[in-house]
């Protein structure tokens, strides 16, 4: 992910408001859906007891069909059907588990990893999955150059592995050796405690070396702001997963079909259609009209009504964080007492009840309680408007002050389904203690992210994160691991602690370091952690179960249907 504040392509599709053209488009899609279902029924075997075509509404087109050059949730939703990595996740959790690697061992210094690979697996094009294929993928990432290294293109390798063959002094990866057909040895140049967990990301999926070569997977042109992807990334992705790529009608839908040679469980679904419906209201209407089987990011206001109407709402366990950021380049926000006052002024319980999905948990720090290093004893800044007023007076603002409040429009994120409602709620609470906000709305992409992350022209602001894998650095390291325009502060001591913790290979030794770091962050108040929202999905009655995952590791051969 998806931030959710990660760099996005300038050509990325934006959420739209309901328009006449959208309504017309919905009617056309409805006809397509009916035709697709009739075709599926006609092709089903006589003993088939379910409709084997599953139609899911995506909120946008994928960024790329090559997961190494993607960072968004919709790309990864498709990737997880086509590709598999060495490491997956335990069902329903964010914890790493064997996938294409049956097991692994690592050296005491955390630099050498020996992987035992699953045997007899083939890529969709018939190429063998083996140790040579594993090393071909790792070497591909390490040898990225030019535009491939841009954060807007190869985001995850850039962010987690730090350097490439042309910058080995920064690189975490060093080499990969195929010891045998089913054994691969990977050596790191620097310890990375989250290495195994990070391999569960679709960005590090195993891809067919033959297909990547045939279709020029690395032939990227354009600029980092507007990259032009390869033939492979737009129409020929080849993995080992349960579904094979079929077609991509840009802006409309993607079709996948079941891989008959798949090594694992087949399941009930023969064909997947990812239908692009950008507007959340239109997605709900498509479900109600019988045009789709399900969709993600259900608006909190819709969940009760859909449940009452007989639709199935399934919530993921919270693995997100919504926070109120504070830019210390702003004179008032540079004062600790002001940041503490803002923290005490916010009634998180009311905010959650009024604007966030059922199942959302109140946040006191920037990681969910399921992540290593969670510290229940940090300063929680309970709701206390009188204390907030006193702190403002201590800072020299007894009569309050005006403050810019930036928030995004035209977007729905897993951690923030309704940004405008969150803005309104917090604004009213701040007004109660004497802080009058100046509304600063911006379209999510690219305006809002560019403004918040690219310079100092912002005040307090709403942002968040959906965890990618179960590692503390994926949360606090992302936010506070170095100087960033978003928060406008420089704390070498904190930055150094985060760098040290990231390289400690023994979990038991790492835990107290992160507990201390979380306490430090709470004292510094660079932002106010608000909530860990629980994103919801909605399905029609024929879906008995869906493999909900806090990190969206949801593969559709695990869906159970009743008709």
Coordinates of C-alpha atoms in Angstrom, one line a residue, residues 55-559:
X55 CA -16.8 -10.2 -9.6
X56 CA -15.0 -7.8 -7.1
X57 CA -15.1 -4.0 -7.3
X58 CA -11.7 -2.4 -7.3
X59 CA -11.5 1.3 -6.3
X60 CA -9.0 2.0 -9.1
X61 CA -6.9 0.5 -11.8
X62 CA -3.7 -1.2 -10.7
X63 CA -0.5 0.8 -10.8
X64 CA 1.3 -2.1 -12.4
X65 CA 0.9 -5.8 -13.0
X66 CA 4.6 -6.2 -12.1
X67 CA 4.5 -6.1 -8.3
X68 CA 8.2 -5.1 -8.1
X69 CA 7.1 -1.8 -9.7
X70 CA 4.0 -1.2 -7.6
X71 CA 3.1 0.1 -4.2
X72 CA -0.7 0.5 -4.2
X73 CA -3.3 -1.8 -2.7
X74 CA -5.2 -2.4 -5.9
X75 CA -2.0 -3.6 -7.7
X76 CA -1.2 -5.9 -4.8
X77 CA -4.8 -7.3 -4.7
X78 CA -4.3 -8.5 -8.2
X79 CA -0.7 -9.6 -7.6
X80 CA -1.6 -11.8 -4.8
X81 CA -3.8 -13.9 -7.1
X82 CA -1.1 -14.3 -9.8
X83 CA 2.1 -14.4 -7.7
X84 CA 3.6 -16.0 -4.6
X85 CA 6.6 -15.1 -2.6
X86 CA 9.1 -17.2 -0.6
X87 CA 7.1 -16.1 2.5
X88 CA 3.4 -15.6 3.1
X89 CA 1.4 -14.9 6.2
X90 CA -0.5 -17.0 8.7
X91 CA -4.2 -17.0 7.9
X92 CA -5.9 -14.0 9.4
X93 CA -2.7 -12.5 10.8
X94 CA 0.3 -10.4 9.7
X95 CA 2.8 -13.0 10.9
X96 CA 5.1 -14.5 8.4
X97 CA 4.6 -18.1 7.3
X98 CA 6.2 -20.5 4.7
X99 CA 4.9 -20.3 1.1
X100 CA 7.3 -21.1 -1.8
X101 CA 10.0 -21.5 0.8
X102 CA 9.1 -24.5 3.0
X103 CA 11.5 -23.4 5.7
X104 CA 14.5 -21.3 6.4
X105 CA 17.4 -20.9 8.8
X106 CA 19.5 -17.8 9.5
X107 CA 23.0 -17.2 11.0
X108 CA 23.3 -15.7 14.5
X109 CA 24.5 -12.4 13.1
X110 CA 21.4 -12.1 10.9
X111 CA 23.3 -11.9 7.6
X112 CA 22.9 -15.4 6.0
X113 CA 19.6 -17.0 5.3
X114 CA 19.2 -20.6 3.9
X115 CA 15.9 -21.3 2.3
X116 CA 14.5 -24.8 1.6
X117 CA 12.2 -24.4 -1.4
X118 CA 9.0 -26.2 -2.3
X119 CA 9.6 -28.7 -5.1
X120 CA 7.6 -29.4 -8.2
X121 CA 6.3 -25.9 -8.6
X122 CA 6.1 -24.3 -12.1
X123 CA 5.4 -20.8 -13.2
X124 CA 2.4 -20.2 -15.4
X125 CA 4.5 -20.4 -18.6
X126 CA 5.9 -23.8 -17.6
X127 CA 9.3 -22.5 -16.3
X128 CA 10.5 -24.3 -13.2
X129 CA 10.5 -22.6 -9.9
X130 CA 13.8 -23.4 -8.3
X131 CA 16.8 -21.8 -6.6
X132 CA 18.0 -20.3 -9.8
X133 CA 14.7 -18.5 -10.3
X134 CA 14.9 -17.2 -6.7
X135 CA 18.4 -15.7 -7.3
X136 CA 17.3 -14.3 -10.7
X137 CA 14.6 -12.3 -8.9
X138 CA 16.9 -11.1 -6.1
X139 CA 19.6 -10.1 -8.6
X140 CA 17.0 -8.3 -10.7
X141 CA 16.0 -6.1 -7.8
X142 CA 19.6 -5.5 -6.8
X143 CA 20.5 -4.5 -10.3
X144 CA 17.8 -1.9 -10.8
X145 CA 19.2 1.3 -12.2
X146 CA 18.1 4.7 -13.3
X147 CA 14.3 5.2 -13.2
X148 CA 13.9 1.7 -11.8
X149 CA 15.4 3.0 -8.5
X150 CA 12.9 5.9 -8.2
X151 CA 10.7 5.8 -5.1
X152 CA 7.7 6.2 -7.4
X153 CA 8.6 3.1 -9.4
X154 CA 10.5 0.5 -7.2
X155 CA 9.2 1.8 -3.9
X156 CA 9.6 -1.2 -1.7
X157 CA 13.0 -2.4 -2.7
X158 CA 14.2 1.3 -2.5
X159 CA 12.7 1.7 1.0
X160 CA 13.7 -1.6 2.6
X161 CA 16.9 -2.6 0.9
X162 CA 18.3 0.9 0.8
X163 CA 20.9 0.4 -2.0
X164 CA 21.7 -1.2 -5.3
X165 CA 24.7 -2.7 -7.1
X166 CA 25.7 0.8 -8.1
X167 CA 25.5 1.9 -4.5
X168 CA 26.7 -1.1 -2.5
X169 CA 27.8 1.0 0.5
X170 CA 24.0 1.6 1.3
X171 CA 22.7 -1.9 0.3
X172 CA 21.2 -4.3 2.7
X173 CA 21.3 -7.2 0.1
X174 CA 24.7 -8.7 -0.9
X175 CA 24.2 -12.0 -2.9
X176 CA 22.1 -15.0 -3.7
X177 CA 23.6 -18.5 -4.3
X178 CA 21.6 -21.5 -5.7
X179 CA 23.1 -24.2 -3.5
X180 CA 20.9 -26.8 -5.2
X181 CA 17.6 -27.0 -7.2
X182 CA 15.7 -26.6 -3.9
X183 CA 18.1 -24.6 -1.8
X184 CA 19.0 -20.9 -2.0
X185 CA 21.4 -19.0 0.2
X186 CA 20.8 -15.3 0.6
X187 CA 23.5 -13.1 2.2
X188 CA 22.8 -9.6 3.5
X189 CA 25.4 -6.9 3.8
X190 CA 23.7 -5.5 6.9
X191 CA 21.4 -7.0 9.5
X192 CA 17.7 -6.4 8.7
X193 CA 15.5 -7.8 11.5
X194 CA 12.4 -7.5 9.3
X195 CA 13.9 -9.4 6.3
X196 CA 11.7 -12.5 6.5
X197 CA 8.5 -10.6 7.3
X198 CA 9.2 -8.2 4.4
X199 CA 9.4 -11.0 1.9
X200 CA 5.6 -11.5 2.4
X201 CA 5.1 -8.3 0.4
X202 CA 3.9 -8.8 -3.2
X203 CA 6.7 -6.5 -4.3
X204 CA 9.1 -9.4 -3.5
X205 CA 7.0 -12.1 -5.3
X206 CA 8.8 -14.7 -7.4
X207 CA 8.3 -14.0 -11.1
X208 CA 9.2 -16.1 -14.1
X209 CA 12.7 -15.2 -15.3
X210 CA 11.8 -16.4 -18.8
X211 CA 8.7 -14.2 -19.1
X212 CA 10.4 -11.2 -17.7
X213 CA 13.1 -11.5 -20.3
X214 CA 10.7 -12.3 -23.2
X215 CA 8.5 -9.3 -22.5
X216 CA 11.2 -6.8 -21.3
X217 CA 10.1 -6.4 -17.7
X218 CA 12.8 -3.9 -17.0
X219 CA 12.3 -1.8 -20.1
X220 CA 10.8 1.3 -18.4
X221 CA 10.9 4.8 -19.9
X222 CA 9.5 8.2 -19.1
X223 CA 10.3 10.0 -15.9
X224 CA 9.9 9.2 -12.2
X225 CA 6.8 11.4 -12.1
X226 CA 5.3 9.7 -15.2
X227 CA 7.0 6.3 -15.8
X228 CA 6.0 4.3 -18.9
X229 CA 5.9 0.6 -17.9
X230 CA 7.0 -2.4 -19.8
X231 CA 5.0 -4.8 -22.0
X232 CA 5.4 -7.3 -19.2
X233 CA 4.0 -5.0 -16.5
X234 CA 0.9 -4.1 -18.6
X235 CA 0.0 -7.5 -20.1
X236 CA 2.2 -10.5 -19.4
X237 CA 2.7 -11.0 -15.7
X238 CA 3.7 -14.6 -14.9
X239 CA 3.9 -16.1 -11.4
X240 CA 3.2 -19.4 -9.6
X241 CA -0.1 -18.4 -8.0
X242 CA -3.6 -19.9 -8.2
X243 CA -4.8 -17.6 -11.0
X244 CA -3.3 -16.6 -14.4
X245 CA -3.6 -13.3 -16.1
X246 CA -6.2 -13.0 -18.8
X247 CA -6.8 -9.5 -19.9
X248 CA -6.7 -5.8 -18.7
X249 CA -9.3 -3.4 -20.2
X250 CA -7.6 -0.3 -18.8
X251 CA -10.0 1.7 -16.6
X252 CA -12.7 -1.0 -16.8
X253 CA -11.7 -4.4 -15.5
X254 CA -9.0 -7.1 -15.2
X255 CA -9.8 -10.8 -15.8
X256 CA -7.9 -13.8 -14.3
X257 CA -8.5 -17.5 -14.8
X258 CA -7.6 -20.5 -12.5
X259 CA -4.2 -22.0 -13.1
X260 CA -5.0 -25.7 -13.7
X261 CA -1.4 -26.6 -12.9
X262 CA -1.5 -24.9 -9.5
X263 CA 0.4 -26.8 -6.8
X264 CA -2.1 -25.9 -4.0
X265 CA -5.8 -25.9 -3.3
X266 CA -8.1 -25.1 -6.3
X267 CA -11.1 -23.7 -4.5
X268 CA -14.4 -22.9 -6.2
X269 CA -13.6 -19.9 -8.4
X270 CA -12.6 -20.4 -12.0
X271 CA -12.6 -16.8 -13.1
X272 CA -12.1 -13.5 -11.3
X273 CA -13.2 -10.1 -12.7
X274 CA -11.8 -7.0 -10.9
X275 CA -14.3 -4.3 -12.0
X276 CA -13.0 -0.8 -11.6
X277 CA -15.6 1.4 -9.8
X278 CA -13.9 4.5 -8.3
X279 CA -16.7 6.0 -6.3
X280 CA -17.6 4.3 -3.0
X281 CA -21.3 5.1 -3.4
X282 CA -21.3 3.5 -6.9
X283 CA -19.6 0.4 -5.4
X284 CA -22.3 0.0 -2.9
X285 CA -25.0 0.5 -5.5
X286 CA -23.3 -2.1 -7.7
X287 CA -23.5 -4.6 -4.8
X288 CA -27.1 -3.8 -4.2
X289 CA -27.9 -4.2 -7.9
X290 CA -26.3 -7.6 -8.1
X291 CA -23.6 -6.5 -10.5
X292 CA -20.7 -7.4 -8.2
X293 CA -20.1 -10.0 -5.5
X294 CA -18.2 -7.8 -3.1
X295 CA -16.1 -4.7 -2.5
X296 CA -13.6 -3.2 -0.1
X297 CA -13.5 0.0 2.0
X298 CA -17.1 0.1 2.9
X299 CA -18.1 3.6 4.2
X300 CA -18.9 3.4 8.0
X301 CA -22.3 4.9 7.4
X302 CA -23.1 2.0 5.0
X303 CA -22.2 -1.0 7.1
X304 CA -25.4 -1.2 9.3
X305 CA -27.8 -0.6 6.3
X306 CA -26.1 -3.2 4.2
X307 CA -26.2 -5.7 7.1
X308 CA -29.8 -5.1 7.7
X309 CA -30.5 -5.7 4.0
X310 CA -28.9 -9.1 4.2
X311 CA -25.4 -8.4 2.9
X312 CA -22.4 -9.7 4.7
X313 CA -20.0 -7.3 6.3
X314 CA -16.6 -8.7 7.1
X315 CA -14.1 -6.6 9.1
X316 CA -10.3 -7.0 9.0
X317 CA -8.4 -6.9 12.3
X318 CA -7.0 -3.4 12.8
X319 CA -3.5 -3.1 11.4
X320 CA -3.6 0.6 10.6
X321 CA -3.0 3.9 12.2
X322 CA -4.8 7.2 11.7
X323 CA -2.9 10.2 13.1
X324 CA -3.0 14.0 13.4
X325 CA 0.4 15.2 12.2
X326 CA 2.0 18.4 13.4
X327 CA 4.6 20.5 11.5
X328 CA 7.1 21.9 13.9
X329 CA 8.2 24.5 11.3
X330 CA 5.0 26.3 12.4
X331 CA 5.9 28.6 15.3
X332 CA 3.2 27.5 17.6
X333 CA 3.7 23.8 16.9
X334 CA 7.4 24.0 17.6
X335 CA 6.4 24.3 21.3
X336 CA 6.0 21.0 23.2
X337 CA 3.2 22.5 25.4
X338 CA 1.1 23.3 22.3
X339 CA 1.5 19.8 20.9
X340 CA 0.6 18.3 24.3
X341 CA -2.4 20.6 24.5
X342 CA -3.7 19.5 21.1
X343 CA -3.3 15.8 22.2
X344 CA -5.3 16.5 25.3
X345 CA -8.0 18.4 23.4
X346 CA -9.0 15.4 21.2
X347 CA -11.8 13.1 22.4
X348 CA -10.7 10.0 20.6
X349 CA -13.6 7.9 21.8
X350 CA -16.1 10.4 20.3
X351 CA -14.1 10.6 17.1
X352 CA -14.2 6.8 16.7
X353 CA -17.8 6.5 17.5
X354 CA -18.9 9.3 15.1
X355 CA -16.6 8.9 12.1
X356 CA -14.8 5.5 12.0
X357 CA -15.8 1.9 11.4
X358 CA -17.1 -0.5 14.0
X359 CA -14.2 -2.5 15.5
X360 CA -11.8 0.5 15.4
X361 CA -9.4 0.6 18.4
X362 CA -8.3 3.8 20.1
X363 CA -4.6 4.5 19.6
X364 CA -2.0 5.6 22.2
X365 CA 1.0 5.0 20.0
X366 CA 1.9 4.5 16.3
X367 CA 1.8 0.7 16.1
X368 CA -1.1 -1.7 16.8
X369 CA -0.9 -3.8 19.9
X370 CA -0.2 -6.9 17.8
X371 CA 3.2 -5.5 16.7
X372 CA 6.5 -6.1 18.6
X373 CA 7.5 -3.3 20.9
X374 CA 4.0 -2.1 21.7
X375 CA 4.3 -0.3 25.0
X376 CA 1.0 0.0 27.0
X377 CA 2.7 2.4 29.5
X378 CA 3.4 5.3 27.1
X379 CA 1.9 8.7 27.9
X380 CA -1.7 8.4 26.6
X381 CA -2.8 12.0 26.6
X382 CA -6.3 11.3 27.8
X383 CA -9.1 13.7 26.8
X384 CA -8.8 16.7 29.1
X385 CA -9.8 20.1 27.7
X386 CA -9.1 21.9 30.9
X387 CA -5.5 20.6 30.9
X388 CA -5.2 21.5 27.2
X389 CA -6.2 25.1 28.0
X390 CA -3.7 25.3 30.8
X391 CA -0.9 24.0 28.6
X392 CA -1.8 26.6 26.0
X393 CA -1.6 29.3 28.6
X394 CA 1.8 28.0 29.8
X395 CA 3.0 28.3 26.2
X396 CA 1.8 31.9 26.0
X397 CA -1.4 31.3 24.2
X398 CA -4.0 31.9 26.9
X399 CA -6.4 33.4 24.3
X400 CA -5.7 30.6 21.8
X401 CA -4.6 31.1 18.2
X402 CA -5.4 30.3 14.6
X403 CA -3.9 27.3 12.9
X404 CA -4.0 25.8 9.4
X405 CA -5.6 22.3 9.3
X406 CA -4.8 20.3 6.2
X407 CA -7.0 17.4 5.1
X408 CA -7.6 15.4 1.9
X409 CA -10.6 15.3 -0.3
X410 CA -11.9 12.9 -2.9
X411 CA -10.4 9.9 -1.2
X412 CA -11.3 7.0 1.1
X413 CA -8.4 5.2 2.8
X414 CA -8.5 2.1 5.0
X415 CA -7.4 4.2 8.0
X416 CA -9.7 7.1 7.1
X417 CA -12.8 6.3 5.1
X418 CA -14.3 9.8 5.5
X419 CA -11.6 12.5 5.9
X420 CA -14.0 15.4 5.8
X421 CA -15.9 14.0 8.8
X422 CA -12.7 13.5 10.8
X423 CA -11.6 17.0 10.0
X424 CA -15.0 18.5 11.1
X425 CA -15.0 16.4 14.3
X426 CA -11.4 17.4 15.4
X427 CA -11.9 21.0 14.4
X428 CA -14.9 21.4 16.8
X429 CA -12.8 19.8 19.6
X430 CA -9.9 22.2 19.1
X431 CA -12.2 25.1 19.0
X432 CA -13.4 24.2 22.5
X433 CA -9.9 24.9 23.9
X434 CA -9.3 28.1 21.9
X435 CA -7.6 26.8 18.7
X436 CA -9.5 28.1 15.6
X437 CA -8.6 26.2 12.5
X438 CA -8.3 27.4 9.0
X439 CA -9.5 24.7 6.7
X440 CA -6.9 23.7 4.0
X441 CA -8.5 21.0 1.8
X442 CA -6.6 19.5 -1.1
X443 CA -7.3 16.6 -3.5
X444 CA -5.5 13.5 -2.3
X445 CA -3.3 12.8 -5.2
X446 CA -1.1 14.5 -6.1
X447 CA -1.9 17.8 -4.3
X448 CA -2.4 16.7 -0.7
X449 CA 0.5 14.3 -0.5
X450 CA 2.8 16.7 -2.3
X451 CA 1.9 19.5 0.1
X452 CA 2.3 17.4 3.3
X453 CA 5.3 15.4 2.3
X454 CA 7.1 17.7 0.0
X455 CA 7.6 21.0 1.9
X456 CA 6.8 23.1 4.9
X457 CA 3.5 24.7 3.7
X458 CA 1.1 22.9 6.1
X459 CA 0.1 22.9 9.7
X460 CA -1.7 20.1 11.5
X461 CA -2.8 17.4 9.1
X462 CA -4.6 14.1 8.7
X463 CA -2.6 11.1 7.5
X464 CA -2.2 7.4 8.3
X465 CA -0.7 4.1 7.3
X466 CA -1.8 0.5 6.6
X467 CA 0.9 -1.9 7.8
X468 CA 2.6 -3.9 5.1
X469 CA 4.0 -6.7 7.2
X470 CA 4.5 -7.4 10.9
X471 CA 7.6 -5.5 11.8
X472 CA 7.8 -2.4 14.0
X473 CA 10.1 -0.5 11.6
X474 CA 7.3 -0.7 9.0
X475 CA 5.4 1.8 11.2
X476 CA 7.6 4.0 13.5
X477 CA 10.7 3.7 11.2
X478 CA 8.6 4.9 8.2
X479 CA 7.3 7.9 10.2
X480 CA 10.2 9.0 12.4
X481 CA 13.3 7.3 11.1
X482 CA 14.7 10.5 9.6
X483 CA 14.1 14.2 9.0
X484 CA 10.9 14.6 7.0
X485 CA 9.0 17.8 5.8
X486 CA 5.8 16.3 7.1
X487 CA 6.8 16.7 10.8
X488 CA 9.5 19.4 10.5
X489 CA 11.8 18.3 13.3
X490 CA 15.3 16.9 13.5
X491 CA 16.1 14.5 16.3
X492 CA 19.4 12.6 15.7
X493 CA 19.0 10.7 18.9
X494 CA 15.6 9.3 18.0
X495 CA 16.8 8.6 14.4
X496 CA 19.8 6.8 15.7
X497 CA 17.8 4.6 18.0
X498 CA 15.5 3.6 15.2
X499 CA 18.4 2.7 12.9
X500 CA 19.9 0.6 15.7
X501 CA 16.7 -1.3 16.5
X502 CA 16.1 -2.1 12.8
X503 CA 19.4 -4.0 12.7
X504 CA 19.0 -6.1 15.8
X505 CA 18.3 -9.6 14.6
X506 CA 17.1 -11.2 17.9
X507 CA 13.5 -10.3 18.6
X508 CA 13.9 -10.5 22.4
X509 CA 16.7 -8.0 22.2
X510 CA 14.8 -5.8 19.8
X511 CA 11.6 -5.6 21.9
X512 CA 12.9 -3.3 24.7
X513 CA 14.5 -1.0 22.2
X514 CA 11.2 -0.4 20.5
X515 CA 9.3 -0.1 23.8
X516 CA 11.7 2.7 24.7
X517 CA 11.4 4.3 21.3
X518 CA 7.6 4.4 21.5
X519 CA 7.9 6.0 24.9
X520 CA 10.3 8.6 23.5
X521 CA 7.9 9.4 20.6
X522 CA 5.0 9.8 23.0
X523 CA 7.0 12.4 25.0
X524 CA 8.0 14.3 21.9
X525 CA 4.5 14.4 20.4
X526 CA 5.5 14.9 16.8
X527 CA 1.9 13.7 16.0
X528 CA -1.2 12.5 17.8
X529 CA -2.0 8.8 17.2
X530 CA -5.8 8.7 17.0
X531 CA -7.1 5.3 16.1
X532 CA -6.5 1.9 14.6
X533 CA -9.5 1.6 12.2
X534 CA -10.8 -1.8 11.1
X535 CA -11.6 -1.6 7.3
X536 CA -14.7 -3.5 6.2
X537 CA -15.6 -5.5 3.1
X538 CA -19.2 -6.1 1.9
X539 CA -20.4 -9.2 0.0
X540 CA -23.6 -10.6 -1.3
X541 CA -25.3 -13.6 0.3
X542 CA -23.6 -16.2 -1.8
X543 CA -20.3 -15.6 -0.1
X544 CA -20.0 -17.8 3.0
X545 CA -16.5 -16.8 3.9
X546 CA -13.6 -14.6 2.7
X547 CA -10.0 -14.9 3.9
X548 CA -9.8 -11.4 5.6
X549 CA -6.2 -10.4 6.5
X550 CA -5.0 -7.4 8.4
X551 CA -2.3 -6.9 5.7
X552 CA -4.8 -7.7 2.8
X553 CA -3.1 -11.0 2.0
X554 CA -6.4 -12.3 0.6
X555 CA -6.2 -15.0 -2.1
X556 CA -9.5 -15.8 -3.8
X557 CA -9.1 -19.6 -4.1
X558 CA -9.8 -19.5 -0.3
X559 CA -13.3 -17.9 -0.8

